[in-house]
Tab-separated table of C-alpha atoms in Angstrom:
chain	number	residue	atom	x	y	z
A	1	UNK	CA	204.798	267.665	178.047
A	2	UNK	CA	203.143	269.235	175.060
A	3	UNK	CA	202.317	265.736	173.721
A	4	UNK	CA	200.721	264.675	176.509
A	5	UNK	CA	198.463	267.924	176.893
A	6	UNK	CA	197.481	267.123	173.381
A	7	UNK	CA	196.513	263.535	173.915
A	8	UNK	CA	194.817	264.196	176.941
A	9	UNK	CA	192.805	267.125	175.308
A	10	UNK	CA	191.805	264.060	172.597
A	11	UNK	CA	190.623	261.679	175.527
A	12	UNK	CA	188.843	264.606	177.111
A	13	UNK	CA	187.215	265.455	173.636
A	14	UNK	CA	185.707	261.979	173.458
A	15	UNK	CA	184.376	261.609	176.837
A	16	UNK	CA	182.369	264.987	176.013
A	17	UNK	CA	181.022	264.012	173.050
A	18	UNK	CA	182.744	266.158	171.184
A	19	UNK	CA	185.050	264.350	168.921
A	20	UNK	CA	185.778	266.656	165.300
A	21	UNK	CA	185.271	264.952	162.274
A	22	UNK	CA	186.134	266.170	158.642
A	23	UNK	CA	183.767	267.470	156.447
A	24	UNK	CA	184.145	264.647	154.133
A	25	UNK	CA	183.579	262.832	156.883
A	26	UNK	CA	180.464	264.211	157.478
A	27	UNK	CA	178.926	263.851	154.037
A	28	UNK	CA	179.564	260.048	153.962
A	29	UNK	CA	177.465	260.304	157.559
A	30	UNK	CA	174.501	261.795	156.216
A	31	UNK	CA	174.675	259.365	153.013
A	32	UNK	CA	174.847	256.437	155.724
A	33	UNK	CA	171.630	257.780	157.293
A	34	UNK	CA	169.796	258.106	154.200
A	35	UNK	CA	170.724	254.237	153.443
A	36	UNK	CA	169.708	253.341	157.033
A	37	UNK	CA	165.869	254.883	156.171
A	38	UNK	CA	163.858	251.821	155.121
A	39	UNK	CA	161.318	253.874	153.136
A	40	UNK	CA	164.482	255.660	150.800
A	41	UNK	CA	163.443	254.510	146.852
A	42	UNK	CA	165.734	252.806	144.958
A	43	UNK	CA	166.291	255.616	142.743
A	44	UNK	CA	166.934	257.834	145.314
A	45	UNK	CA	169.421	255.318	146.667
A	46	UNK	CA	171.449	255.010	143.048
A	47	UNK	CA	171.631	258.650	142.728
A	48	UNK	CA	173.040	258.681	145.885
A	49	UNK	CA	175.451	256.232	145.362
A	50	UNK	CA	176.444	257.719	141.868
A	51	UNK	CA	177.282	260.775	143.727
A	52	UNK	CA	180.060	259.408	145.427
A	53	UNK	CA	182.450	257.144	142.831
A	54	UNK	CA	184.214	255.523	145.336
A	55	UNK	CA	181.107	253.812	147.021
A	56	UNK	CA	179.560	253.732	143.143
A	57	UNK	CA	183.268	251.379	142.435
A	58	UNK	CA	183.272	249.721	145.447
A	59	UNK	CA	179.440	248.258	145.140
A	60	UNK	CA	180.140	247.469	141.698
A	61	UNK	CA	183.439	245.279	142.847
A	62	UNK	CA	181.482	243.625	146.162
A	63	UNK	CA	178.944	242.706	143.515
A	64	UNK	CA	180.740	240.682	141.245
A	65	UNK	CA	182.876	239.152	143.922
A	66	UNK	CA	182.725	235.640	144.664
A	67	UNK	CA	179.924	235.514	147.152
A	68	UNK	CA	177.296	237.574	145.028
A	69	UNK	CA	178.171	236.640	141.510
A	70	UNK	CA	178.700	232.609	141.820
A	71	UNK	CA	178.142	232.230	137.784
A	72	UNK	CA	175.888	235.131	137.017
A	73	UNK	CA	177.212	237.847	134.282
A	74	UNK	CA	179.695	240.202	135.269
A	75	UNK	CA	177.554	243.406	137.073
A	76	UNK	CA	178.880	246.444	135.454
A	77	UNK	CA	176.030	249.343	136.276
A	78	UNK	CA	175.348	250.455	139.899
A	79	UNK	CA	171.823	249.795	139.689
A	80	UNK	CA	172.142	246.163	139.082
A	81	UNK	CA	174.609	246.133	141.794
A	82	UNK	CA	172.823	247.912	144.547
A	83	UNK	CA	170.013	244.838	143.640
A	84	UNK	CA	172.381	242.098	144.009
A	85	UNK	CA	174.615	242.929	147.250
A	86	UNK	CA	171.280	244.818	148.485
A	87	UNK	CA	170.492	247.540	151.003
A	88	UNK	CA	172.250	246.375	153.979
A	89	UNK	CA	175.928	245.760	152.295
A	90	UNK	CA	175.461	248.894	150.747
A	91	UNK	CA	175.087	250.639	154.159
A	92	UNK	CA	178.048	248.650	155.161
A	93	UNK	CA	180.095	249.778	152.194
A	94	UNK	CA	178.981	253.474	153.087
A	95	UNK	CA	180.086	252.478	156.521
A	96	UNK	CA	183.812	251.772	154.744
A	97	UNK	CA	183.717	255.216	153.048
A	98	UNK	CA	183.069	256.842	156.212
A	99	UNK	CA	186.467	255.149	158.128
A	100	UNK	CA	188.743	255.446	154.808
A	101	UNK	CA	187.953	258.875	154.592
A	102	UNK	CA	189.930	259.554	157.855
A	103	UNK	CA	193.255	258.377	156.387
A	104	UNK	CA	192.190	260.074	152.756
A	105	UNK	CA	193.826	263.900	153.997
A	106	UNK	CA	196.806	262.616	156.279
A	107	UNK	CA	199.714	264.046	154.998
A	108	UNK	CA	202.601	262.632	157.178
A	109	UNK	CA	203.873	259.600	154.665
A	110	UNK	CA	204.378	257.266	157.642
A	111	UNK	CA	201.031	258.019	158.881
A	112	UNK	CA	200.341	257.762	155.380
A	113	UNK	CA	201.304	254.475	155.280
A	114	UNK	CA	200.327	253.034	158.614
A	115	UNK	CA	197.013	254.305	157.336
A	116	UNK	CA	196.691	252.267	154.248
A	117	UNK	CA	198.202	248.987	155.924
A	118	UNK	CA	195.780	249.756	158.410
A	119	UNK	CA	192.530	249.739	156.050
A	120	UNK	CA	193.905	246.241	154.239
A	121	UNK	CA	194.077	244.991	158.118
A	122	UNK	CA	190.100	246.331	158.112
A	123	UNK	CA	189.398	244.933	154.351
A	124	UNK	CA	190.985	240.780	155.304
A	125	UNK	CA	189.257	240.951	158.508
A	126	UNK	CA	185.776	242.109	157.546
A	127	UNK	CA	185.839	239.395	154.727
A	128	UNK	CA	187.479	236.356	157.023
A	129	UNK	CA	184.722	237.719	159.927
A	130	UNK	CA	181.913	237.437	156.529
A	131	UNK	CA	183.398	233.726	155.924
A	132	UNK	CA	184.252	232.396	159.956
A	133	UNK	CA	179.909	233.567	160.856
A	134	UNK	CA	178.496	231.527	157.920
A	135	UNK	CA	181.107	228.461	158.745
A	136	UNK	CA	182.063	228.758	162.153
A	137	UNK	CA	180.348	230.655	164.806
A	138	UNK	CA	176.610	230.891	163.577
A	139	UNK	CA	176.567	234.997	163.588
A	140	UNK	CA	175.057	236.849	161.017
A	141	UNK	CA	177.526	237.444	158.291
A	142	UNK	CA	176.133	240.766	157.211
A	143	UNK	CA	176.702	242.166	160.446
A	144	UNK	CA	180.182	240.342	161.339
A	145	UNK	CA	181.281	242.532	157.386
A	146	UNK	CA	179.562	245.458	158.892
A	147	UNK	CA	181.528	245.208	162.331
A	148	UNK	CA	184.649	243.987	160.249
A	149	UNK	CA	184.611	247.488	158.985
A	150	UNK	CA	184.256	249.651	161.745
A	151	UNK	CA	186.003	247.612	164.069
A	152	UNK	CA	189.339	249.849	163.319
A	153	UNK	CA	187.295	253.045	163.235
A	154	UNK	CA	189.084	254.511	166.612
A	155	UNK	CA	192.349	253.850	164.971
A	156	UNK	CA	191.916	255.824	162.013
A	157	UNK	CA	190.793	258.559	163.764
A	158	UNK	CA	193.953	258.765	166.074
A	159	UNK	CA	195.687	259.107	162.809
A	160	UNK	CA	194.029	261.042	161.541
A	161	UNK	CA	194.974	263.680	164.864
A	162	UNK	CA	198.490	262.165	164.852
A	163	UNK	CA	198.809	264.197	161.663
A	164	UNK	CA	198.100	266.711	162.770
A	165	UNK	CA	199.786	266.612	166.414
A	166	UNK	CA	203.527	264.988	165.299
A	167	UNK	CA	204.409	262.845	167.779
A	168	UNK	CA	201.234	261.744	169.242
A	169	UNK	CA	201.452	258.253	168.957
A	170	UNK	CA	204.970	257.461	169.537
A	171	UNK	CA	204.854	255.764	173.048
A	172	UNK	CA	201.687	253.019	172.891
A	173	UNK	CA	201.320	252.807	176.538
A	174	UNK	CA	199.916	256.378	175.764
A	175	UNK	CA	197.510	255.646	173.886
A	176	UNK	CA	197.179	251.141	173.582
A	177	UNK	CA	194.431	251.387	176.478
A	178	UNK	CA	191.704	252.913	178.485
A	179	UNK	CA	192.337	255.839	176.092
A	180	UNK	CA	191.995	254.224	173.217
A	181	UNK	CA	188.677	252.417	174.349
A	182	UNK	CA	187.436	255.768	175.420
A	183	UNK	CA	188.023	257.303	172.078
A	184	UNK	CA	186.864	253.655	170.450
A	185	UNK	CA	183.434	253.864	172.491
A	186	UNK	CA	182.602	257.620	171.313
A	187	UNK	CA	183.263	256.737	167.698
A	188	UNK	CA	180.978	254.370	167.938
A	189	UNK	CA	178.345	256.828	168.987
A	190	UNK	CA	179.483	259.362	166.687
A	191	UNK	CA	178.867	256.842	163.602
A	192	UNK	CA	175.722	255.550	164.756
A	193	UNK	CA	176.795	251.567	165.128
A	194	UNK	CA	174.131	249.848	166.777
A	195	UNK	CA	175.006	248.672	170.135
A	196	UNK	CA	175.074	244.960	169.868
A	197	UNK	CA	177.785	245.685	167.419
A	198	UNK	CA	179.668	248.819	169.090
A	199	UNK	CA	179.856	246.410	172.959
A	200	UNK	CA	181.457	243.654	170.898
A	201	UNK	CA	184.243	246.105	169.126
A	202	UNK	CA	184.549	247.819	172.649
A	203	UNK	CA	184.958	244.140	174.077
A	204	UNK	CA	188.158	243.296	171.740
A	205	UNK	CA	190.842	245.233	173.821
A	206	UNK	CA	192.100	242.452	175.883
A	207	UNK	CA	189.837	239.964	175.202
A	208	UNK	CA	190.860	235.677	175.303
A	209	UNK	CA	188.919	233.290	173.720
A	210	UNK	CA	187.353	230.461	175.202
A	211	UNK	CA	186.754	227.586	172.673
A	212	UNK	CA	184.723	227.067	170.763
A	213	UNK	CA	184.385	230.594	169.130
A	214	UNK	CA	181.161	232.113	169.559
A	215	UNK	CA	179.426	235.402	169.262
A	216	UNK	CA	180.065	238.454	167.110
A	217	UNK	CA	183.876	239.619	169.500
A	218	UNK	CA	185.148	235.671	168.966
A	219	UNK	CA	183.993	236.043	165.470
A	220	UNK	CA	186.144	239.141	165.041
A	221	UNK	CA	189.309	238.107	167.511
A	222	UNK	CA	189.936	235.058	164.607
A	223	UNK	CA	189.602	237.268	161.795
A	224	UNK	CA	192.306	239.755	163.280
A	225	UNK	CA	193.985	236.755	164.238
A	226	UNK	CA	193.743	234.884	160.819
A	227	UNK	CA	194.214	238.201	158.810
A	228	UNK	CA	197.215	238.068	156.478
A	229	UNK	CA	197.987	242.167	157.376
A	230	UNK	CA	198.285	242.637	160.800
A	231	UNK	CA	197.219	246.165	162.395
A	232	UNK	CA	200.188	248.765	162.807
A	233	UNK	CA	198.679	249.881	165.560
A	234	UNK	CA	198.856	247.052	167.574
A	235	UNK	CA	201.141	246.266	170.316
A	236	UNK	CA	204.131	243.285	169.900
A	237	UNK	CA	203.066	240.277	171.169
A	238	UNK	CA	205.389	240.295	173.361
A	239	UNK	CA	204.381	243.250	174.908
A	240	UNK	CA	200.869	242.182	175.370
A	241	UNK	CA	200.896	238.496	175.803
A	242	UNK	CA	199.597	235.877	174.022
A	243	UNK	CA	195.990	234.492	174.055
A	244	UNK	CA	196.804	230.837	173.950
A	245	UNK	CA	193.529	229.553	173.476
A	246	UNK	CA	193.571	231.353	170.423
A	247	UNK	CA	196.563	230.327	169.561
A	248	UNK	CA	195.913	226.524	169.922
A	249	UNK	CA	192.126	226.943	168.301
A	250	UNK	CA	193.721	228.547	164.883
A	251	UNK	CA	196.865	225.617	164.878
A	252	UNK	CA	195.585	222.762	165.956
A	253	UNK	CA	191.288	223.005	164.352
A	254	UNK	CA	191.233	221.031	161.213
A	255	UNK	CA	187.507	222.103	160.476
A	256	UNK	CA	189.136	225.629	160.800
A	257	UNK	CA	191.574	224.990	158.252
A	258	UNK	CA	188.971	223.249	155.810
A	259	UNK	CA	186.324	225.728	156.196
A	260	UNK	CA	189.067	228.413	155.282
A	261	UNK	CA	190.238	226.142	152.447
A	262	UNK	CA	187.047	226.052	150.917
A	263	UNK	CA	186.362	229.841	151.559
A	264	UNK	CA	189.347	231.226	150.339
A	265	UNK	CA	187.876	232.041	147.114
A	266	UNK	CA	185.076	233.956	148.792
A	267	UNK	CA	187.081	235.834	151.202
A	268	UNK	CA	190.114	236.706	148.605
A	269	UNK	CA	187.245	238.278	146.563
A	270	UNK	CA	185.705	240.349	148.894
A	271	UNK	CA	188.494	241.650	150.765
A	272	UNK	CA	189.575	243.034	146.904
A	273	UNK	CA	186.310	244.421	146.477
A	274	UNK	CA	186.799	246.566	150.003
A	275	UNK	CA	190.264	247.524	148.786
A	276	UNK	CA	188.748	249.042	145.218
């Protein structure tokens, strides 16, 4: 009974607006903003990024990963690497210090745990979403990365109150849906994600695909699908069913299989670089 009073003091949280985020939390939000701002100098953006070393690492990696740095010479300062993977993939990789940061303070080891698997789920889809819009479903691949990161966002923030309300996520019927979409939709909100990108995250509870894949959602249901670390959040398939239109797109689509061939490379880098 106490479990469920705490869940549905969560829910009731997000539908008020009044999810709690950490202060870390916080400061990666207000770096975010000052990357959104269009007139911030590139100085000003450097320094910013110097101030945090994970972001400072992480833009250094994304930079000399296959899809920026084809033959060029290994980037090894973060002002050259701010220039190369430019202003937009930096906001995206503030973006990824933002959701990481709610699994940085859990405490519980299995939450721990499911946190990390959960974040290399986030890192193989964003970079599979990157590859499948440039190959496959004509979306821009900037934003498909961008809403490969934050696609998990809701997740990591049940965690992150899992660990500190034991027991909270022990029966997914709980917790698997409306909930969860309720708490996915505010967090969304809360981190600012422009709404093109927040319906089509929203949109990926339940969704089917009809072939062939289109759209920013279809772009990110084959990434999950296709990612090599599957979400330990997510329900057995058995449990949920099976999209078999999905199923028969990814096993029987030789241009699939080719395109992902020939991206491998690309995708293999840049998941690393999110995982720095």
């Amino acid at each position: 009974m106490e479990k469920l009073r705490d869940f549905a003091q969560i829910v009731s949280q997000a539908e008020r607006g009044e999810l709690v985020f950490p202060t870390s939390v916080n400061a990666a939000l207000r770096l975010q903003l000052a990357l959104a701002d269009p007139d911030c100098a590139t100085d000003d953006v450097v320094r910013k990024v110097l101030a945090e070393p994970q972001l400072a690492a992480r833009t250094v990696a994304l930079s000399n990963s296959a899809v920026f740095n084809r033959r060029g010479p290994l980037v090894t300062g973060v002002r050259t690497a701010v220039l190369r993977v430019g202003y937009r993939n930096l906001y995206t990789m503030a973006a990824a210090m933002v959701v990481r940061q709610f699994g940085s303070r859990i405490r519980d080891p299995q939450l721990r745990a499911m946190a990390g698997q959960l974040w290399r789920h986030t890192a193989h889809v964003a970079a599979l979403a990157h590859v499948l819009a440039r190959h496959v479903t004509a979306v821009d691949a900037d934003t498909a990365l961008f809403a490969g990161i934050v696609h998990e966002a809701g997740g990591f923030y049940l965690l992150s109150r899992a660990d500190e309300l034991p027991g909270l996520l022990d029966d997914p019927a709980e917790w698997m849906g409306a909930a969860r979409e309720i708490i996915t939709r505010e967090m969304m909100r809360k981190l600012a994600i422009p709404e093109p990108v927040a319906l089509a995250i929203v949109a990926l509870r339940g969704a089917t695909l009809t072939p062939p894949p289109a759209g920013l959602r279809d772009t990110l249901l084959l990434a999950k699908r296709l990612a090599p670390v599957a979400s330990p959040l997510a329900l057995p398939v058995d449990a949920t069913g099976t999209d078999q239109a999905l199923e028969d797109y990814v096993r029987d689509n030789a241009r699939l299989d080719d395109v992902l061939r020939q991206s491998a490379a690309d995708a293999d880098s840049m998941s690393a670089a999110l995982l720095v």
